[in-house]
């Protein structure tokens, strides 16, 4: 079993670990994955009938249907992130940008920890109607800018992962 890098000196990086992905690479990869999320959201809105306005109040949507679409969207997106990260450490966005999620301890594919990472990233999105999910996503994503030396977001810390170059 590899030593836990969190108990190593603060700037210890496991030997042989590829270089960290840049914040720009991570942002661009997430934009691609947001397109995936948008497609899922659109399908969910259509499937639930949430795009149809009520007859009694034109211009108003049925909030029950919108909520159902949100739950469906987040569940499917959680599955997308979890499966992709557990299998290869790459979502479609990460694959396009040639970066991947790796275990901080040894650089391996996250396997089960990919599901932890996905849960911490995706599930707060269920609270978007309360703005809690949106605020969490912003703080979570921006946190890599001040996390030193590994540039980890909160979902990386929860899963003990880093995002590295896959080109090596």
PDB file of C-alpha atoms in Angstrom:
ATOM      1  CA  UNK A   1       0.000   0.000   0.000  1.00  0.00           C
ATOM      2  CA  UNK A   2       1.385   3.393  -1.004  1.00  0.00           C
ATOM      3  CA  UNK A   3       1.968   5.984   1.710  1.00  0.00           C
ATOM      4  CA  UNK A   4      -0.730   8.591   2.100  1.00  0.00           C
ATOM      5  CA  UNK A   5       0.611  11.796   0.467  1.00  0.00           C
ATOM      6  CA  UNK A   6      -1.537  13.803   2.850  1.00  0.00           C
ATOM      7  CA  UNK A   7       0.709  12.662   5.707  1.00  0.00           C
ATOM      8  CA  UNK A   8       3.864  13.361   3.659  1.00  0.00           C
ATOM      9  CA  UNK A   9       5.580  16.744   3.575  1.00  0.00           C
ATOM     10  CA  UNK A  10       3.143  19.376   2.297  1.00  0.00           C
ATOM     11  CA  UNK A  11       4.708  19.648  -1.157  1.00  0.00           C
ATOM     12  CA  UNK A  12       5.452  15.949  -1.712  1.00  0.00           C
ATOM     13  CA  UNK A  13       4.205  14.731  -5.068  1.00  0.00           C
ATOM     14  CA  UNK A  14       4.261  10.983  -5.715  1.00  0.00           C
ATOM     15  CA  UNK A  15       7.167   9.857  -7.877  1.00  0.00           C
ATOM     16  CA  UNK A  16       6.222   9.376 -11.516  1.00  0.00           C
ATOM     17  CA  UNK A  17       3.014  11.422 -11.263  1.00  0.00           C
ATOM     18  CA  UNK A  18       2.316  13.352 -14.490  1.00  0.00           C
ATOM     19  CA  UNK A  19       2.207  17.155 -14.216  1.00  0.00           C
ATOM     20  CA  UNK A  20      -0.956  18.778 -12.902  1.00  0.00           C
ATOM     21  CA  UNK A  21      -3.543  19.933 -15.415  1.00  0.00           C
ATOM     22  CA  UNK A  22      -3.770  23.698 -15.676  1.00  0.00           C
ATOM     23  CA  UNK A  23      -6.836  25.544 -14.416  1.00  0.00           C
ATOM     24  CA  UNK A  24      -7.528  26.491 -18.061  1.00  0.00           C
ATOM     25  CA  UNK A  25      -7.537  22.835 -19.134  1.00  0.00           C
ATOM     26  CA  UNK A  26      -9.868  21.937 -16.294  1.00  0.00           C
ATOM     27  CA  UNK A  27     -12.211  24.823 -17.121  1.00  0.00           C
ATOM     28  CA  UNK A  28     -12.357  23.907 -20.824  1.00  0.00           C
ATOM     29  CA  UNK A  29     -12.971  20.236 -19.973  1.00  0.00           C
ATOM     30  CA  UNK A  30     -15.793  21.224 -17.629  1.00  0.00           C
ATOM     31  CA  UNK A  31     -17.357  23.380 -20.360  1.00  0.00           C
ATOM     32  CA  UNK A  32     -17.542  20.311 -22.591  1.00  0.00           C
ATOM     33  CA  UNK A  33     -19.102  18.322 -19.756  1.00  0.00           C
ATOM     34  CA  UNK A  34     -21.598  21.148 -19.186  1.00  0.00           C
ATOM     35  CA  UNK A  35     -22.740  20.591 -22.773  1.00  0.00           C
ATOM     36  CA  UNK A  36     -23.365  16.946 -21.831  1.00  0.00           C
ATOM     37  CA  UNK A  37     -25.306  18.187 -18.786  1.00  0.00           C
ATOM     38  CA  UNK A  38     -27.304  20.551 -21.008  1.00  0.00           C
ATOM     39  CA  UNK A  39     -28.284  17.722 -23.344  1.00  0.00           C
ATOM     40  CA  UNK A  40     -29.423  15.601 -20.391  1.00  0.00           C
ATOM     41  CA  UNK A  41     -31.375  18.584 -18.975  1.00  0.00           C
ATOM     42  CA  UNK A  42     -33.075  19.240 -22.314  1.00  0.00           C
ATOM     43  CA  UNK A  43     -34.081  15.588 -22.704  1.00  0.00           C
ATOM     44  CA  UNK A  44     -35.386  15.560 -19.120  1.00  0.00           C
ATOM     45  CA  UNK A  45     -37.443  18.720 -19.660  1.00  0.00           C
ATOM     46  CA  UNK A  46     -38.984  17.280 -22.818  1.00  0.00           C
ATOM     47  CA  UNK A  47     -39.577  13.835 -21.295  1.00  0.00           C
ATOM     48  CA  UNK A  48     -41.336  15.232 -18.225  1.00  0.00           C
ATOM     49  CA  UNK A  49     -43.394  17.748 -20.182  1.00  0.00           C
ATOM     50  CA  UNK A  50     -41.854  20.561 -18.144  1.00  0.00           C
ATOM     51  CA  UNK A  51     -41.523  22.746 -21.243  1.00  0.00           C
ATOM     52  CA  UNK A  52     -45.282  22.882 -21.629  1.00  0.00           C
ATOM     53  CA  UNK A  53     -46.909  25.820 -19.926  1.00  0.00           C
ATOM     54  CA  UNK A  54     -50.015  25.443 -17.805  1.00  0.00           C
ATOM     55  CA  UNK A  55     -53.340  26.293 -19.410  1.00  0.00           C
ATOM     56  CA  UNK A  56     -54.533  28.264 -16.395  1.00  0.00           C
ATOM     57  CA  UNK A  57     -51.463  30.498 -16.192  1.00  0.00           C
ATOM     58  CA  UNK A  58     -49.774  31.025 -19.575  1.00  0.00           C
ATOM     59  CA  UNK A  59     -46.043  31.597 -19.233  1.00  0.00           C
ATOM     60  CA  UNK A  60     -45.747  29.566 -16.017  1.00  0.00           C
ATOM     61  CA  UNK A  61     -44.217  26.133 -15.919  1.00  0.00           C
ATOM     62  CA  UNK A  62     -45.373  23.272 -13.722  1.00  0.00           C
ATOM     63  CA  UNK A  63     -42.760  23.274 -10.928  1.00  0.00           C
ATOM     64  CA  UNK A  64     -43.379  19.614 -10.101  1.00  0.00           C
ATOM     65  CA  UNK A  65     -42.360  18.654 -13.633  1.00  0.00           C
ATOM     66  CA  UNK A  66     -39.334  20.956 -13.542  1.00  0.00           C
ATOM     67  CA  UNK A  67     -38.273  19.427 -10.211  1.00  0.00           C
ATOM     68  CA  UNK A  68     -38.690  15.925 -11.629  1.00  0.00           C
ATOM     69  CA  UNK A  69     -36.559  16.925 -14.631  1.00  0.00           C
ATOM     70  CA  UNK A  70     -33.890  18.287 -12.259  1.00  0.00           C
ATOM     71  CA  UNK A  71     -33.809  15.064 -10.229  1.00  0.00           C
ATOM     72  CA  UNK A  72     -33.592  12.974 -13.409  1.00  0.00           C
ATOM     73  CA  UNK A  73     -30.846  15.212 -14.821  1.00  0.00           C
ATOM     74  CA  UNK A  74     -28.687  15.100 -11.710  1.00  0.00           C
ATOM     75  CA  UNK A  75     -29.121  11.323 -11.347  1.00  0.00           C
ATOM     76  CA  UNK A  76     -28.073  10.679 -14.956  1.00  0.00           C
ATOM     77  CA  UNK A  77     -25.194  13.177 -14.754  1.00  0.00           C
ATOM     78  CA  UNK A  78     -24.018  11.563 -11.501  1.00  0.00           C
ATOM     79  CA  UNK A  79     -23.988   8.213 -13.326  1.00  0.00           C
ATOM     80  CA  UNK A  80     -22.070   9.750 -16.251  1.00  0.00           C
ATOM     81  CA  UNK A  81     -19.388  11.272 -13.996  1.00  0.00           C
ATOM     82  CA  UNK A  82     -19.153   8.238 -11.720  1.00  0.00           C
ATOM     83  CA  UNK A  83     -18.828   5.624 -14.465  1.00  0.00           C
ATOM     84  CA  UNK A  84     -16.387   7.656 -16.556  1.00  0.00           C
ATOM     85  CA  UNK A  85     -14.128   8.569 -13.629  1.00  0.00           C
ATOM     86  CA  UNK A  86     -14.194   5.089 -12.090  1.00  0.00           C
ATOM     87  CA  UNK A  87     -13.268   3.417 -15.390  1.00  0.00           C
ATOM     88  CA  UNK A  88     -10.674   5.738 -16.896  1.00  0.00           C
ATOM     89  CA  UNK A  89     -10.434   8.899 -14.811  1.00  0.00           C
ATOM     90  CA  UNK A  90     -11.758  10.854 -17.792  1.00  0.00           C
ATOM     91  CA  UNK A  91     -15.097  12.361 -18.726  1.00  0.00           C
ATOM     92  CA  UNK A  92     -15.617  13.367 -22.357  1.00  0.00           C
ATOM     93  CA  UNK A  93     -14.338  16.844 -21.530  1.00  0.00           C
ATOM     94  CA  UNK A  94     -11.212  15.555 -19.810  1.00  0.00           C
ATOM     95  CA  UNK A  95     -10.547  13.155 -22.678  1.00  0.00           C
ATOM     96  CA  UNK A  96     -10.818  16.013 -25.194  1.00  0.00           C
ATOM     97  CA  UNK A  97      -8.370  18.122 -23.177  1.00  0.00           C
ATOM     98  CA  UNK A  98      -6.011  15.180 -22.559  1.00  0.00           C
ATOM     99  CA  UNK A  99      -6.259  15.356 -18.783  1.00  0.00           C
ATOM    100  CA  UNK A 100      -7.442  12.792 -16.240  1.00  0.00           C
ATOM    101  CA  UNK A 101      -8.332  12.308 -12.611  1.00  0.00           C
ATOM    102  CA  UNK A 102      -5.717  10.376 -10.641  1.00  0.00           C
ATOM    103  CA  UNK A 103      -5.417   9.187  -7.080  1.00  0.00           C
ATOM    104  CA  UNK A 104      -3.091  11.543  -5.234  1.00  0.00           C
ATOM    105  CA  UNK A 105      -1.380   8.669  -3.443  1.00  0.00           C
ATOM    106  CA  UNK A 106      -0.169   6.806  -6.522  1.00  0.00           C
ATOM    107  CA  UNK A 107      -1.556   8.274  -9.768  1.00  0.00           C
ATOM    108  CA  UNK A 108      -3.924   5.351 -10.385  1.00  0.00           C
ATOM    109  CA  UNK A 109      -7.408   5.625 -11.916  1.00  0.00           C
ATOM    110  CA  UNK A 110      -9.775   6.532  -9.071  1.00  0.00           C
ATOM    111  CA  UNK A 111     -12.084   3.461  -9.391  1.00  0.00           C
ATOM    112  CA  UNK A 112     -14.514   3.648  -6.444  1.00  0.00           C
ATOM    113  CA  UNK A 113     -13.228   7.076  -5.430  1.00  0.00           C
ATOM    114  CA  UNK A 114     -14.471   8.322  -8.815  1.00  0.00           C
ATOM    115  CA  UNK A 115     -17.978   7.844  -7.430  1.00  0.00           C
ATOM    116  CA  UNK A 116     -17.108   9.865  -4.308  1.00  0.00           C
ATOM    117  CA  UNK A 117     -15.743  12.659  -6.470  1.00  0.00           C
ATOM    118  CA  UNK A 118     -18.853  12.571  -8.675  1.00  0.00           C
ATOM    119  CA  UNK A 119     -21.173  12.670  -5.657  1.00  0.00           C
ATOM    120  CA  UNK A 120     -19.490  15.715  -4.118  1.00  0.00           C
ATOM    121  CA  UNK A 121     -19.514  17.517  -7.471  1.00  0.00           C
ATOM    122  CA  UNK A 122     -22.972  16.603  -8.799  1.00  0.00           C
ATOM    123  CA  UNK A 123     -25.351  16.040  -5.906  1.00  0.00           C
ATOM    124  CA  UNK A 124     -25.312  19.610  -4.520  1.00  0.00           C
ATOM    125  CA  UNK A 125     -26.847  20.502  -7.898  1.00  0.00           C
ATOM    126  CA  UNK A 126     -30.103  19.147  -6.505  1.00  0.00           C
ATOM    127  CA  UNK A 127     -30.225  22.348  -4.461  1.00  0.00           C
ATOM    128  CA  UNK A 128     -30.082  24.675  -7.479  1.00  0.00           C
ATOM    129  CA  UNK A 129     -33.650  25.920  -6.879  1.00  0.00           C
ATOM    130  CA  UNK A 130     -32.449  27.218  -3.504  1.00  0.00           C
ATOM    131  CA  UNK A 131     -29.260  28.703  -5.059  1.00  0.00           C
ATOM    132  CA  UNK A 132     -27.242  26.597  -2.603  1.00  0.00           C
ATOM    133  CA  UNK A 133     -26.163  24.266  -5.412  1.00  0.00           C
ATOM    134  CA  UNK A 134     -25.069  27.139  -7.634  1.00  0.00           C
ATOM    135  CA  UNK A 135     -23.048  28.802  -4.858  1.00  0.00           C
ATOM    136  CA  UNK A 136     -21.469  25.448  -3.934  1.00  0.00           C
ATOM    137  CA  UNK A 137     -20.485  24.772  -7.554  1.00  0.00           C
ATOM    138  CA  UNK A 138     -18.867  28.193  -7.883  1.00  0.00           C
ATOM    139  CA  UNK A 139     -16.906  27.928  -4.619  1.00  0.00           C
ATOM    140  CA  UNK A 140     -16.018  24.291  -5.305  1.00  0.00           C
ATOM    141  CA  UNK A 141     -14.709  25.026  -8.797  1.00  0.00           C
ATOM    142  CA  UNK A 142     -12.850  28.194  -7.846  1.00  0.00           C
ATOM    143  CA  UNK A 143     -11.161  26.528  -4.863  1.00  0.00           C
ATOM    144  CA  UNK A 144      -8.505  25.010  -7.118  1.00  0.00           C
ATOM    145  CA  UNK A 145      -7.148  28.528  -7.638  1.00  0.00           C
ATOM    146  CA  UNK A 146      -6.061  28.882  -4.003  1.00  0.00           C
ATOM    147  CA  UNK A 147      -5.370  25.255  -3.107  1.00  0.00           C
ATOM    148  CA  UNK A 148      -1.619  24.760  -3.009  1.00  0.00           C
ATOM    149  CA  UNK A 149       0.309  22.792  -4.118  1.00  0.00           C
ATOM    150  CA  UNK A 150      -2.135  20.354  -5.754  1.00  0.00           C
ATOM    151  CA  UNK A 151      -4.798  22.761  -7.140  1.00  0.00           C
ATOM    152  CA  UNK A 152      -7.649  20.590  -5.875  1.00  0.00           C
ATOM    153  CA  UNK A 153     -11.332  21.431  -5.779  1.00  0.00           C
ATOM    154  CA  UNK A 154     -13.472  20.270  -2.864  1.00  0.00           C
ATOM    155  CA  UNK A 155     -14.588  17.204  -4.836  1.00  0.00           C
ATOM    156  CA  UNK A 156     -10.898  16.315  -5.408  1.00  0.00           C
ATOM    157  CA  UNK A 157     -10.154  16.630  -1.702  1.00  0.00           C
ATOM    158  CA  UNK A 158     -13.118  14.446  -0.743  1.00  0.00           C
ATOM    159  CA  UNK A 159     -11.929  11.687  -3.091  1.00  0.00           C
ATOM    160  CA  UNK A 160      -8.178  12.272  -2.519  1.00  0.00           C
ATOM    161  CA  UNK A 161      -7.619  12.891  -6.218  1.00  0.00           C
ATOM    162  CA  UNK A 162      -5.781  15.347  -8.445  1.00  0.00           C
ATOM    163  CA  UNK A 163      -6.240  16.208 -12.108  1.00  0.00           C
ATOM    164  CA  UNK A 164      -3.148  15.558 -14.189  1.00  0.00           C
ATOM    165  CA  UNK A 165      -2.007  15.508 -17.785  1.00  0.00           C
ATOM    166  CA  UNK A 166      -2.984  12.335 -19.641  1.00  0.00           C
ATOM    167  CA  UNK A 167      -0.492  12.989 -22.415  1.00  0.00           C
ATOM    168  CA  UNK A 168       2.305  11.223 -20.552  1.00  0.00           C
TER     169      UNK A 168
END
